[in-house]
Short mmCIF file of C-alpha atoms in Angstrom, two decimals:
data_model
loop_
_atom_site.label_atom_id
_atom_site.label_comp_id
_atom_site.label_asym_id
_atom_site.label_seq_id
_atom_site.Cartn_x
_atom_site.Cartn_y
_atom_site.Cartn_z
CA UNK V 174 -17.78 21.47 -9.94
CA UNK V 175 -18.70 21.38 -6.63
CA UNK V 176 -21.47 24.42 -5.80
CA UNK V 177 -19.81 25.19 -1.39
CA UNK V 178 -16.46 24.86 -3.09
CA UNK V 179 -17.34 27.66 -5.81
CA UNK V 180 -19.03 29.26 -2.87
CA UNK V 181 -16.37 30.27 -1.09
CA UNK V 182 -14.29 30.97 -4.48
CA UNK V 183 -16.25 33.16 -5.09
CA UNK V 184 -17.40 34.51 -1.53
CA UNK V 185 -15.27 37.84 -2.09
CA UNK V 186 -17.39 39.21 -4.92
CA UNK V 187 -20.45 37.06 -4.68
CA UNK V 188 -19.86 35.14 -8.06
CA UNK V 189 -19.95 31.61 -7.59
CA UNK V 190 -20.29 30.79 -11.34
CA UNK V 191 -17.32 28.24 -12.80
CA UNK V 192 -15.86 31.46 -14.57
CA UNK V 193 -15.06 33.28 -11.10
CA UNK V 194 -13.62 29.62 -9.79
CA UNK V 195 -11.05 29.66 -13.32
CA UNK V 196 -10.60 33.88 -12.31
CA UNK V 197 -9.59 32.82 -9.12
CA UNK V 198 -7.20 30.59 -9.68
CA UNK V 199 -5.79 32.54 -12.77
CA UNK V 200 -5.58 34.99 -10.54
CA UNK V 201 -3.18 33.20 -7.75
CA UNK V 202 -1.04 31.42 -10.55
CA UNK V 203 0.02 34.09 -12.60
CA UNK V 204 3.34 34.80 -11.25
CA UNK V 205 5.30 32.78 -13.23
CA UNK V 206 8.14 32.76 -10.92
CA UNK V 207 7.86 29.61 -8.42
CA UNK V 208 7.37 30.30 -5.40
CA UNK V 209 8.53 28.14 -1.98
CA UNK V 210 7.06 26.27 0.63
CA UNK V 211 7.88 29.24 3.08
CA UNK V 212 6.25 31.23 0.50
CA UNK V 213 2.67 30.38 1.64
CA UNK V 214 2.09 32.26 4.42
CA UNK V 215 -0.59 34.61 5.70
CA UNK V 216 0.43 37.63 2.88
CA UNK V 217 1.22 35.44 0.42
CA UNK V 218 -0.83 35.11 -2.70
CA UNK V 219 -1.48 31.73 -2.35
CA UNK V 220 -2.50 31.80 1.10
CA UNK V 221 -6.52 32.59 -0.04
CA UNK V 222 -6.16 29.56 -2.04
CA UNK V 223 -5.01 27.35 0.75
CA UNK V 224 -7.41 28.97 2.73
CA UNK V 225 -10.10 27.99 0.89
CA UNK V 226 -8.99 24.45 0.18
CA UNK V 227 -9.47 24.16 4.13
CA UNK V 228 -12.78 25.83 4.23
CA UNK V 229 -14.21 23.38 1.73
CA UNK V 230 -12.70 20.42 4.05
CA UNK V 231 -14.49 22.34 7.17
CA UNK V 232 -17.55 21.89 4.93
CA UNK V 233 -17.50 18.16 4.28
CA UNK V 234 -17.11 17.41 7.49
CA UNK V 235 -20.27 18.63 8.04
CA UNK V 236 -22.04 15.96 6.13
CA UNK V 237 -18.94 13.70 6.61
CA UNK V 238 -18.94 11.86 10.19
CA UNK V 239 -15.31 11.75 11.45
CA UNK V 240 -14.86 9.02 13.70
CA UNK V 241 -11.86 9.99 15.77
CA UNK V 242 -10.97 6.40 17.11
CA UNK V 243 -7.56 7.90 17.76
CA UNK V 244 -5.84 10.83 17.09
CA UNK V 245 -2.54 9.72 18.47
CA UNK V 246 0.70 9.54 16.69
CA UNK V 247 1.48 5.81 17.13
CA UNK V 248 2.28 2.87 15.00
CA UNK V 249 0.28 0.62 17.37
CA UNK V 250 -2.84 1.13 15.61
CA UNK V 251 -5.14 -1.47 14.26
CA UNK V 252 -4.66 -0.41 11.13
CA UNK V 253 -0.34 -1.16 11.30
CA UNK V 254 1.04 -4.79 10.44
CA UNK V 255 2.29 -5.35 14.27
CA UNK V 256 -0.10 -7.63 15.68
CA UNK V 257 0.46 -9.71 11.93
CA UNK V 258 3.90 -11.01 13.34
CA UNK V 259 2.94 -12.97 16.21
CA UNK V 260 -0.17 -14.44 14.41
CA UNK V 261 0.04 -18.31 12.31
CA UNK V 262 0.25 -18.00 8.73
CA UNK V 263 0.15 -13.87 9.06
CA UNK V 264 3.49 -13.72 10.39
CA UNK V 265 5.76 -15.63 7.77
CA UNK V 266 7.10 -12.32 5.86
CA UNK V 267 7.43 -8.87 7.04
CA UNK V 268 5.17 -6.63 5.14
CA UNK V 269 5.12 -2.73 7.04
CA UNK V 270 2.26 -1.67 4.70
CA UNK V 271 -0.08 -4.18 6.17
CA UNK V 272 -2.65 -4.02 8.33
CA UNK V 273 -3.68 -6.48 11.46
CA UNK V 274 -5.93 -9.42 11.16
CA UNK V 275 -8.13 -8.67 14.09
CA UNK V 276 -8.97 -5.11 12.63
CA UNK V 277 -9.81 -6.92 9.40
CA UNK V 278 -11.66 -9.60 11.65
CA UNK V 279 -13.83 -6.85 13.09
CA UNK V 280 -14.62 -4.80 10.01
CA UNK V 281 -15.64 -8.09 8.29
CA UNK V 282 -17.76 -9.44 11.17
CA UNK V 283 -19.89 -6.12 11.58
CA UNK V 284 -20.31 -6.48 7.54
CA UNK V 285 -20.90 -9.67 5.86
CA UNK V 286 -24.44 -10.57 6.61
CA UNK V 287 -24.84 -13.53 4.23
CA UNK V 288 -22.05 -15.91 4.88
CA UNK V 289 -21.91 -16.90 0.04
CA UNK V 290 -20.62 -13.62 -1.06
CA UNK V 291 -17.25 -12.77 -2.00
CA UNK V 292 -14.58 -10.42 0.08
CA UNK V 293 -12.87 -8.66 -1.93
CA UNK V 294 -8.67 -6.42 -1.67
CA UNK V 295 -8.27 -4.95 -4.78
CA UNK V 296 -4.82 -3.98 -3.76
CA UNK V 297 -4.20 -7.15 -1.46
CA UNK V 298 -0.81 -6.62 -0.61
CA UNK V 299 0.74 -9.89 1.49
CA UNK V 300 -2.90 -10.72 1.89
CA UNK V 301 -4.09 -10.26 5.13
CA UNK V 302 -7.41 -9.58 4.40
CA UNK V 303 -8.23 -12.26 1.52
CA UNK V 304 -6.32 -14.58 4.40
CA UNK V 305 -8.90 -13.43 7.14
CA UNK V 306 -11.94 -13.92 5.12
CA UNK V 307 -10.73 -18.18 4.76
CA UNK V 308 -9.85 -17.51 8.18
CA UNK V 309 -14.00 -16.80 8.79
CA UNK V 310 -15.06 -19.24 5.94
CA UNK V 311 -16.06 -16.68 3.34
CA UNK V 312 -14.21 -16.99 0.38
CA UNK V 313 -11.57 -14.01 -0.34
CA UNK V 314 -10.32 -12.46 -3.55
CA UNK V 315 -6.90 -10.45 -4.00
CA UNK V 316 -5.52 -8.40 -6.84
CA UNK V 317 -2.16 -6.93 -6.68
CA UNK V 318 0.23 -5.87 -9.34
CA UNK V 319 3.75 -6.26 -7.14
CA UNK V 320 5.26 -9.85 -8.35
CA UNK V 321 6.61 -10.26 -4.56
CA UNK V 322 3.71 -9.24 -2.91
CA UNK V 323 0.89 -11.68 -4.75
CA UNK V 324 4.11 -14.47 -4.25
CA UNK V 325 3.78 -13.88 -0.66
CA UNK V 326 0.25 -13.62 -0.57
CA UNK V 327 -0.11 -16.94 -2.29
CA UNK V 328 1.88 -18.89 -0.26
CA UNK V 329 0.95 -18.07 2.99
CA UNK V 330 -2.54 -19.50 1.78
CA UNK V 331 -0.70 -22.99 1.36
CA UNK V 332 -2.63 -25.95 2.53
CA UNK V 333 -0.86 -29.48 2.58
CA UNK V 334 -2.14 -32.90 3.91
CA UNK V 335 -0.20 -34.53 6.51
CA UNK V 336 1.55 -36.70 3.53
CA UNK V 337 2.83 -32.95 2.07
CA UNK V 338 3.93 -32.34 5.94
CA UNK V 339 6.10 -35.06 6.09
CA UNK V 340 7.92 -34.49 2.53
CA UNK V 341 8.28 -30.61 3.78
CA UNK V 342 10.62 -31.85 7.01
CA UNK V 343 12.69 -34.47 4.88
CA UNK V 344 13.72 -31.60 2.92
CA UNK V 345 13.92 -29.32 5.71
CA UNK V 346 16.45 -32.32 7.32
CA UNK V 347 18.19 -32.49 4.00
CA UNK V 348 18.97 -28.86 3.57
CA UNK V 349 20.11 -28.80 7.51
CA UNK V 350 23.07 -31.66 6.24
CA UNK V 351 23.64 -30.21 3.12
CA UNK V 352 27.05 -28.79 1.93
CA UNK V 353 25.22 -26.06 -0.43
CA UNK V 354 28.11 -26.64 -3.20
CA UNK V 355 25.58 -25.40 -6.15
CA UNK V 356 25.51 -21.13 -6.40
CA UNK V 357 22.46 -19.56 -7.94
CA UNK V 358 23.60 -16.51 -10.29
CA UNK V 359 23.79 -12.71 -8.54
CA UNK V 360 20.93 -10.77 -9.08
CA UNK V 361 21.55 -8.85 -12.45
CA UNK V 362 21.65 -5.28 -10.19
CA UNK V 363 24.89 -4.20 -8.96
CA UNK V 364 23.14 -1.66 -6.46
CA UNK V 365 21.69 -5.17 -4.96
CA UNK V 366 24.51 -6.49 -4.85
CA UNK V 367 26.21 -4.03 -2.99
CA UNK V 368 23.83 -4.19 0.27
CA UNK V 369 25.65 -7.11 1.17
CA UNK V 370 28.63 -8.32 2.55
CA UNK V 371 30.13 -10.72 -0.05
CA UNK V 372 30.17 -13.73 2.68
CA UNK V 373 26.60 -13.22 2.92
CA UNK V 374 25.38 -12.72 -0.26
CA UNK V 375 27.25 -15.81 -0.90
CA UNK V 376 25.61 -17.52 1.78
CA UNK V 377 22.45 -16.57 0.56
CA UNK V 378 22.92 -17.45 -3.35
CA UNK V 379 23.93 -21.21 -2.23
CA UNK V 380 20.61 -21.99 -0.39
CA UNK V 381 18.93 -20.23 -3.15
CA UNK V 382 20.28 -22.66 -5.68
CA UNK V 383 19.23 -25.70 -2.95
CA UNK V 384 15.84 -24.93 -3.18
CA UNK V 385 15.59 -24.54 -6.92
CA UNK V 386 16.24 -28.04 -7.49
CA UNK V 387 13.30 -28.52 -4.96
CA UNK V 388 9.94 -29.96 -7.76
CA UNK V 389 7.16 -29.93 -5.21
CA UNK V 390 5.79 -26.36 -6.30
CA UNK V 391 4.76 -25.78 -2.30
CA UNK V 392 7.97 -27.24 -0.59
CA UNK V 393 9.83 -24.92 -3.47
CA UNK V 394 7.23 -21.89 -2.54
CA UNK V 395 7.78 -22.14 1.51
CA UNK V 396 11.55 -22.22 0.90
CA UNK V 397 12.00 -19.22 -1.34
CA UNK V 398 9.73 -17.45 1.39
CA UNK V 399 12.21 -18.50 3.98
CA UNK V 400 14.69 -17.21 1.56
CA UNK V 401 13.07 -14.00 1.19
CA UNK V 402 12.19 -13.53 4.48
CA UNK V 403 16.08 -13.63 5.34
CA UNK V 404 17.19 -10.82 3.24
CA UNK V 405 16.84 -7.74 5.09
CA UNK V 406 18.31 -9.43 8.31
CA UNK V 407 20.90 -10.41 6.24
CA UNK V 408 21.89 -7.09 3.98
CA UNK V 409 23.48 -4.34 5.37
CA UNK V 410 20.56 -2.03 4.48
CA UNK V 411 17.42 -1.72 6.20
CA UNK V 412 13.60 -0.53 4.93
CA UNK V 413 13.40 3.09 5.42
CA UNK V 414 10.84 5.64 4.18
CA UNK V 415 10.86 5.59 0.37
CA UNK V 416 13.75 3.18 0.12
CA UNK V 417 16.29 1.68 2.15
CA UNK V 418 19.12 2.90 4.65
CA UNK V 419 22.53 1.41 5.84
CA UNK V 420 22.21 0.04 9.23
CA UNK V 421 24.16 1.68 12.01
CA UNK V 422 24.05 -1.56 14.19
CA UNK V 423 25.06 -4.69 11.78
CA UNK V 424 27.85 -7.20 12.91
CA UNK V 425 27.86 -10.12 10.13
CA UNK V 426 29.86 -13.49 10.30
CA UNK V 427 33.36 -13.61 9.96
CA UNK V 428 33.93 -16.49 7.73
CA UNK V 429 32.39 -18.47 4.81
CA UNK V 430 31.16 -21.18 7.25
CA UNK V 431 29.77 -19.00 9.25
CA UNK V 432 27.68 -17.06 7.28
CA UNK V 433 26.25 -20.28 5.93
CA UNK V 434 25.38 -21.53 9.25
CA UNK V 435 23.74 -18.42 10.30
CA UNK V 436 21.63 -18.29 6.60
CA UNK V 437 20.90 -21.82 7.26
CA UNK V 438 20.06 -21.12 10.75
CA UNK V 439 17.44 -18.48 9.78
CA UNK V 440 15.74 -20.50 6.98
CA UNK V 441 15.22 -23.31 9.37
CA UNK V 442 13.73 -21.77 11.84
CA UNK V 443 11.36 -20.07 9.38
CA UNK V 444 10.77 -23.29 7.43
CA UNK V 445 9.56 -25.01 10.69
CA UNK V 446 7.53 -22.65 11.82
CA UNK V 447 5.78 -22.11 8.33
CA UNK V 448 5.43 -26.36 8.58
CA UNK V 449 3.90 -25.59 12.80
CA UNK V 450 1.27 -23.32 11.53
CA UNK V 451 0.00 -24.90 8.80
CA UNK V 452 -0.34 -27.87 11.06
CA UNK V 453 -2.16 -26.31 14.06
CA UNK V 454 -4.15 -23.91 11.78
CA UNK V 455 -7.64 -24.74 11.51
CA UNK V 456 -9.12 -25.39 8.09
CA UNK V 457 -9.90 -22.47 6.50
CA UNK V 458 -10.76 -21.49 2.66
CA UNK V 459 -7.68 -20.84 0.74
CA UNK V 460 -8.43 -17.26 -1.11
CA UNK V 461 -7.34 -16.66 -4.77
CA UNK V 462 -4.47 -14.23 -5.35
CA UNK V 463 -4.53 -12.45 -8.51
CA UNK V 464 -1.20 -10.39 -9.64
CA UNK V 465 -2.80 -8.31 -12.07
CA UNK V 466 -4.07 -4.42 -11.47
CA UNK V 467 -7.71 -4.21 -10.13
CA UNK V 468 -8.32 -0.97 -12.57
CA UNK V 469 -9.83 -0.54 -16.36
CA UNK V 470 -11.59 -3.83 -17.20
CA UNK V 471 -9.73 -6.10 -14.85
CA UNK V 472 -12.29 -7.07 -12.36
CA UNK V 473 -13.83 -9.29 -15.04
CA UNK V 474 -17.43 -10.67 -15.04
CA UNK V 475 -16.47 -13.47 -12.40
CA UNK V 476 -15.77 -10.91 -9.95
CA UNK V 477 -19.57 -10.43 -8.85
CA UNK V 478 -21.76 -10.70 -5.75
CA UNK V 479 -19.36 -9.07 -3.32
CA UNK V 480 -20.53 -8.91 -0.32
CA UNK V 481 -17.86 -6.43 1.63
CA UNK V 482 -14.27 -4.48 0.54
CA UNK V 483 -11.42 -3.91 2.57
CA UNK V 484 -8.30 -2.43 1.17
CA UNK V 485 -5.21 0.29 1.73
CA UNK V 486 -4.14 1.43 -1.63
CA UNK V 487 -1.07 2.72 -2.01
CA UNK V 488 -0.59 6.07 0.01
CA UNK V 489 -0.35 9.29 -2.42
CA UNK V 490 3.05 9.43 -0.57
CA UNK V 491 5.60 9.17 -3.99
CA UNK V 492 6.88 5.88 -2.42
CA UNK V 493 7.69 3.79 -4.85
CA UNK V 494 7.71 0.02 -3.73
CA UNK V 495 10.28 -1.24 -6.73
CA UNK V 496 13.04 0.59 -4.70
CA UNK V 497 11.59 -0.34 -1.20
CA UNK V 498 11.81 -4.22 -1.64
CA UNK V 499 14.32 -3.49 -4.23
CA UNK V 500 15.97 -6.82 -2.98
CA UNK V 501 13.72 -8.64 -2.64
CA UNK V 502 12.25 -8.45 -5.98
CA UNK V 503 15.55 -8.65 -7.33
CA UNK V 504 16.96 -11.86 -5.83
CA UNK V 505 13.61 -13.09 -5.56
CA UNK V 506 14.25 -13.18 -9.43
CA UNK V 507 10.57 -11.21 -9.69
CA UNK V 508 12.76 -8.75 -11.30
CA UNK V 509 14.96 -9.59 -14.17
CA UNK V 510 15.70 -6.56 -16.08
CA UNK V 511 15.19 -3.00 -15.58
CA UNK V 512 12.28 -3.42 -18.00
CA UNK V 513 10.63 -5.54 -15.12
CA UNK V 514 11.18 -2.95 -13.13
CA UNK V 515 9.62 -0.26 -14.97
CA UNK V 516 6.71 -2.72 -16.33
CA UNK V 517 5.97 -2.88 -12.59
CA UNK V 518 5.75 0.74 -11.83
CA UNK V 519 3.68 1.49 -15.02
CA UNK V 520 1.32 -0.93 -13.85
CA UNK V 521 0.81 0.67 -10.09
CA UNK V 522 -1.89 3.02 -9.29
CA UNK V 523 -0.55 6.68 -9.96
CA UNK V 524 0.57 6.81 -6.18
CA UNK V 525 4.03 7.99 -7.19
CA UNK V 526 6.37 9.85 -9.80
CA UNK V 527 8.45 7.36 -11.27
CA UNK V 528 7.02 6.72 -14.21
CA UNK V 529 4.46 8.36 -16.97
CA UNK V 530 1.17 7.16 -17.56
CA UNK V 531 -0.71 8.25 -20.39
CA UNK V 532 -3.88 10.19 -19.45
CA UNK V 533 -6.60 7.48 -18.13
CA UNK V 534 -9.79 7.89 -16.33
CA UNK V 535 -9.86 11.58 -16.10
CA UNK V 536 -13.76 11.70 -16.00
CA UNK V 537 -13.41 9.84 -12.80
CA UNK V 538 -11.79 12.66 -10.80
CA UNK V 539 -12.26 15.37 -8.48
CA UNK V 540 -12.65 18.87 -9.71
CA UNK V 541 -10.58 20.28 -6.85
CA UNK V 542 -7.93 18.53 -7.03
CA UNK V 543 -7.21 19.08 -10.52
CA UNK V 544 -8.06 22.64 -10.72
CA UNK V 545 -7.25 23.68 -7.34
CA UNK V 546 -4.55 21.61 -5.54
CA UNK V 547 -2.89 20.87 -8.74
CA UNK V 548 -2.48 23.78 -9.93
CA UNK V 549 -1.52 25.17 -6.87
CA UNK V 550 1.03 22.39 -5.75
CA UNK V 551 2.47 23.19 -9.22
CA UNK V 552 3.48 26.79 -8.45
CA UNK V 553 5.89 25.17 -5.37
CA UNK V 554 9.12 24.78 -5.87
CA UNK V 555 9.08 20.70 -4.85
CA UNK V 556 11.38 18.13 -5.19
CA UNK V 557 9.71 17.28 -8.22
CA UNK V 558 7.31 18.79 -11.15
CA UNK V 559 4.91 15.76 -11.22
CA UNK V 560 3.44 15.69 -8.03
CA UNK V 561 0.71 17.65 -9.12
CA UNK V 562 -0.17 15.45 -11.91
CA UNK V 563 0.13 12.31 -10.00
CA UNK V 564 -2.47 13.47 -7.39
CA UNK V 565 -4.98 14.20 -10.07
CA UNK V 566 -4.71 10.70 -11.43
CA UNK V 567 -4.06 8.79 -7.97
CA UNK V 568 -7.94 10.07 -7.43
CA UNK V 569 -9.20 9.49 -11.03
CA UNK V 570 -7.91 5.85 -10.83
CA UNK V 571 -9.56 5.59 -7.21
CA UNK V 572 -12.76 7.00 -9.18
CA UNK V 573 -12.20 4.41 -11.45
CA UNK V 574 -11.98 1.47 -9.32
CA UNK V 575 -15.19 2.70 -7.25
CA UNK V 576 -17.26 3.17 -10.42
CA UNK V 577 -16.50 -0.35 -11.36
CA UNK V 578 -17.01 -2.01 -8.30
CA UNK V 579 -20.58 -0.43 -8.05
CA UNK V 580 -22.28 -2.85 -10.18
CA UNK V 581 -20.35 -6.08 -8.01
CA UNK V 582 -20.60 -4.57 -4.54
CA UNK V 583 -24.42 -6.29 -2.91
CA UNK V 584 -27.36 -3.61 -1.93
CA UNK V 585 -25.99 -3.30 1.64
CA UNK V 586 -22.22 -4.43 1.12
CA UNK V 587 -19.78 -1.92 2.93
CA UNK V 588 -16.53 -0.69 1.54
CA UNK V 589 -13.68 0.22 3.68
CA UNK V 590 -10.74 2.38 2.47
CA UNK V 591 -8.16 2.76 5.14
CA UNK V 592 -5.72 5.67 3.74
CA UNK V 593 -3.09 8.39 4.59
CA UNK V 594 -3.31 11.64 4.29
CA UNK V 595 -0.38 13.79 2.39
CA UNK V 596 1.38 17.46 2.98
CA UNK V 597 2.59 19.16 -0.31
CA UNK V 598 3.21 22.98 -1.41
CA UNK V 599 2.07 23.60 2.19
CA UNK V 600 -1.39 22.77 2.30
CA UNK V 601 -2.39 19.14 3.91
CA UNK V 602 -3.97 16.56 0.90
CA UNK V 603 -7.12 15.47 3.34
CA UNK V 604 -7.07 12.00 0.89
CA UNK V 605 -10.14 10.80 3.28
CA UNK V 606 -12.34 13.56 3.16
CA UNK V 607 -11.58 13.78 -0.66
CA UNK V 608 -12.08 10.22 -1.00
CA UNK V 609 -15.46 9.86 1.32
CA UNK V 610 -16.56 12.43 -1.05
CA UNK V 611 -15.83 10.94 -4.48
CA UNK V 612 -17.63 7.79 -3.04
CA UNK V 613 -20.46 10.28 -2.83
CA UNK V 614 -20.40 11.08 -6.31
CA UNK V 615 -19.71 7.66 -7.46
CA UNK V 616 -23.09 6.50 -5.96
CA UNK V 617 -22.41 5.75 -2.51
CA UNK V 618 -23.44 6.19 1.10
CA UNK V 619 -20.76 7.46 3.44
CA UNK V 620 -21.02 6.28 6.39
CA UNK V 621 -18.54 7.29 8.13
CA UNK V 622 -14.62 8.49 8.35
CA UNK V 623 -12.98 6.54 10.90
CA UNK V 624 -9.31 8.41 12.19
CA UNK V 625 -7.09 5.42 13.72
CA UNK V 626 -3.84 7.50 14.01
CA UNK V 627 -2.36 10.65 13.32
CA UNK V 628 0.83 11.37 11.45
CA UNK V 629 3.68 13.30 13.21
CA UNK V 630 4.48 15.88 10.33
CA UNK V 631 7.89 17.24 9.92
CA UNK V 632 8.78 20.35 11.87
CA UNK V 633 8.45 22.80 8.47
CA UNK V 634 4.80 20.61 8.45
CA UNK V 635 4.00 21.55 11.56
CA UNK V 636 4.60 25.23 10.64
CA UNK V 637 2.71 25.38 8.14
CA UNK V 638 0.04 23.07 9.33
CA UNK V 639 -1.33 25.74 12.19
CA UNK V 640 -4.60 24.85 13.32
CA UNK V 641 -4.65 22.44 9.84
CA UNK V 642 -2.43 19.43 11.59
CA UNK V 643 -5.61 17.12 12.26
CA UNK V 644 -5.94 16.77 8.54
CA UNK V 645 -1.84 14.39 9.24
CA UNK V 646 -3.93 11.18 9.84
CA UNK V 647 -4.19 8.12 9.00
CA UNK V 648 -8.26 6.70 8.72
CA UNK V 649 -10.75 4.18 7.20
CA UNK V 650 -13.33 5.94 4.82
CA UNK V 651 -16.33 3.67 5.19
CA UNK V 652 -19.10 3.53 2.06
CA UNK V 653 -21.61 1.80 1.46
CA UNK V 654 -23.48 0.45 -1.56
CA UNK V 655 -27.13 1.58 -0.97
#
């Protein structure tokens, strides 16, 4: 347990000893009614906790530089996918969650020193920076447990020879002229289903079936991608938050023809732009792509030498990314069942509350947050009981991953984290300063906590928030490996 956090535990009676900490919070939790957000307020009983959850993140900040690049509430930030969709190779699917290449550019160039070591994502996402690195000539390493994802990720690392280039625009020409007579199946999801007009979906199942009969495995890769990438323009839904929302501006084609001319349309127009950058970009080293989870014993002896670490895990946010690309995973046929589905979210870091892990890790956490937040955030009346439990072990399989990378990260090598911070039960989750700090304990250097953006919180938020609303950011937590 942390000695300033029992500190100020135990500041009212002078006791600092782990008994007065477990006093304390006995103390605040033993109403057994459940109280409110609007119940924490300045007379409440939980207000002294809350109180001193922000007094302890006063206090790391004092050993903790906080960068404040920017504190504004923008999704222009380097650390947003933006600048990804004007860039080659970057800019073939739409991933939100990403970050830009330059800011991965810049992290990377102030710390690889020795040009042989290996970058490493453990949650790579599309793969920007894995992509980067072969962009730079290092060699890049991604692990990521979302089917779609480590799909995209993989292809947009395609090389072909000019031979390849040529096949890739005969069948581009051939699917141009072709009738699309052949129907792949409907995705086995009737809520799928449903985010389309029937016209469309139609549309969309006949070039799906086209480029199934395609054998070159990269020709058959860059079409699906085209594929995919058309699906959200296509559906009557749109990504939203933790999910998706029906779009209040959608005007679709009128007839069977025409919906196949616009799908076909769309593909093209992807397809030769894919075929343009790979072309015109320079040689670079393709990066491996690994769809398997970067926690437990995973990163396997091979995965040695690194020299630097860039990732975003998954926010501690609930948002659960089966349900946000719930169509594309599902007519992407990366889901097949509902047992896909839920294999998937077992396997995802405990960022979310949709399924139930069985304890793991637990001697990688932090002390506050399981006997402090949790117990706290589990006294709120919230939208649901297991957010309390899934912020305990989003930061004991964080631990995790940082204990194990340890012994792979070079004497020198820098880690960057970029993460956002949470707001449950009425207190802000300060996810970088918690983080920075169980680097500390983990055997790292903290050099720094750099804030790229802040977070507009809702208006309740920004009640309860007070003088507490710089801890809505988004940031980088920088370690090192001494």
């Amino acid at each position: 347990m942390h000695a300033s956090w029992m500190r100020h535990i135990g500041s009212a009676t002078g006791d600092t000893s782990c008994e007065a900490l477990s006093l304390r919070v006995r103390e605040i939790t033993k109403n057994e009614d459940r109280m409110t957000l609007s119940s924490i307020d300045p007379q409440s009983d939980a207000a002294p906790l809350a109180e001193d959850l922000y007094r302890h993140y006063r206090e790391l900040e004092r050993t903790i530089r906080v960068n404040e690049q920017s504190t504004r509430t923008t999704y222009r930030s380097p650390v947003n996918f933006i600048e990804s969709m004007q860039m080659p190779r970057h800019r073939w699917f739409p991933y939100k969650e990403g970050f830009s290449p330059s800011f991965v550019k810049e992290f990377l160039s102030a710390s690889v020193k020795i040009e042989d070591g290996l970058i490493l994502d453990p949650f790579s996402g599309s793969g920007t920076t894995p992509l980067v690195a072969g962009e730079l000539r290092l060699r890049g390493l991604g692990f990521d447990v979302s089917p779609l994802t480590s799909f995209v990720a993989k292809t947009k690392a395609v090389v072909m020879s000019a031979a390849e280039l040529r096949s890739l625009r005969d069948v581009i020409f051939d699917f141009d002229k072709s009738p699309l007579r052949s129907r792949a199946p409907e995705p086995n999801n009737a809520t799928v289903q449903r985010y389309f007009e029937t016209e469309v979906l139609e549309a969309l199942l006949r070039s799906k079936a086209f480029f199934q009969e395609i054998d070159c495995p990269k020709i058959n890769a860059l079409f699906k991608l085209a594929f995919l990438s058309a699906i959200e323009p296509f559906s009557t839904h749109r990504k939203a938050g933790n999910g998706v929302k029906k779009k209040t501006r959608y005007s679709w084609p009128v007839s069977d023809a025409d919906c196949m001319s616009a799908v076909k349309r769309f593909m093209i127009q992807k397809l030769e732009m894919f075929a343009a950058d790979i072309e015109h970009t320079p040689e670079f080293i393709p990066p491996e792509f690994r769809q398997e989870s970067c926690l437990g014993d995973a990163l396997s002896a091979e995965v040695e030498d690194v020299s630097a670490v860039l990732t975003s895990p998954p926010y501690a946010n609930c948002f659960d990314y089966s349900k946000i690309y719930m169509s594309e995973l599902w007519l992407g046929d990366f889901f097949k069942s509902k047992t896909d589905q839920q294999a998937f979210r077992q396997a995802s870091v405990r960022s979310h509350v949709h399924a139930t892990w069985a304890d793991r890790y637990n001697e990688f956490g932090i002390p506050i947050v399981d006997d402090v937040i949790r117990r706290h955030i589990e006294q709120q009346d919230l939208w649901s009981p297991r957010i309390g439990s899934m912020l305990s072990g989003y930061f004991a399989d964080l631990g995790n991953l940082l204990d194990n990378l340890r012994g792979r990260v070079r004497s020198g090598g820098r880690l960057g984290f970029v993460v956002g911070n949470s707001f449950y039960g009425g207190v802000a989750v300060a996810t970088d300063l918690l983080l920075a700090d169980l680097g500390r304990q983990s055997g790292y250097e903290v050099d720094e906590v750099r804030v790229y953006r802040g977070v507009i919180p809702s208006s309740q938020q920004y009640q309860k928030l007070g003088n507490n609303r710089k801890y809505m950011r988004e940031s980088m937590v920088v370690l090192r490996r001494p």
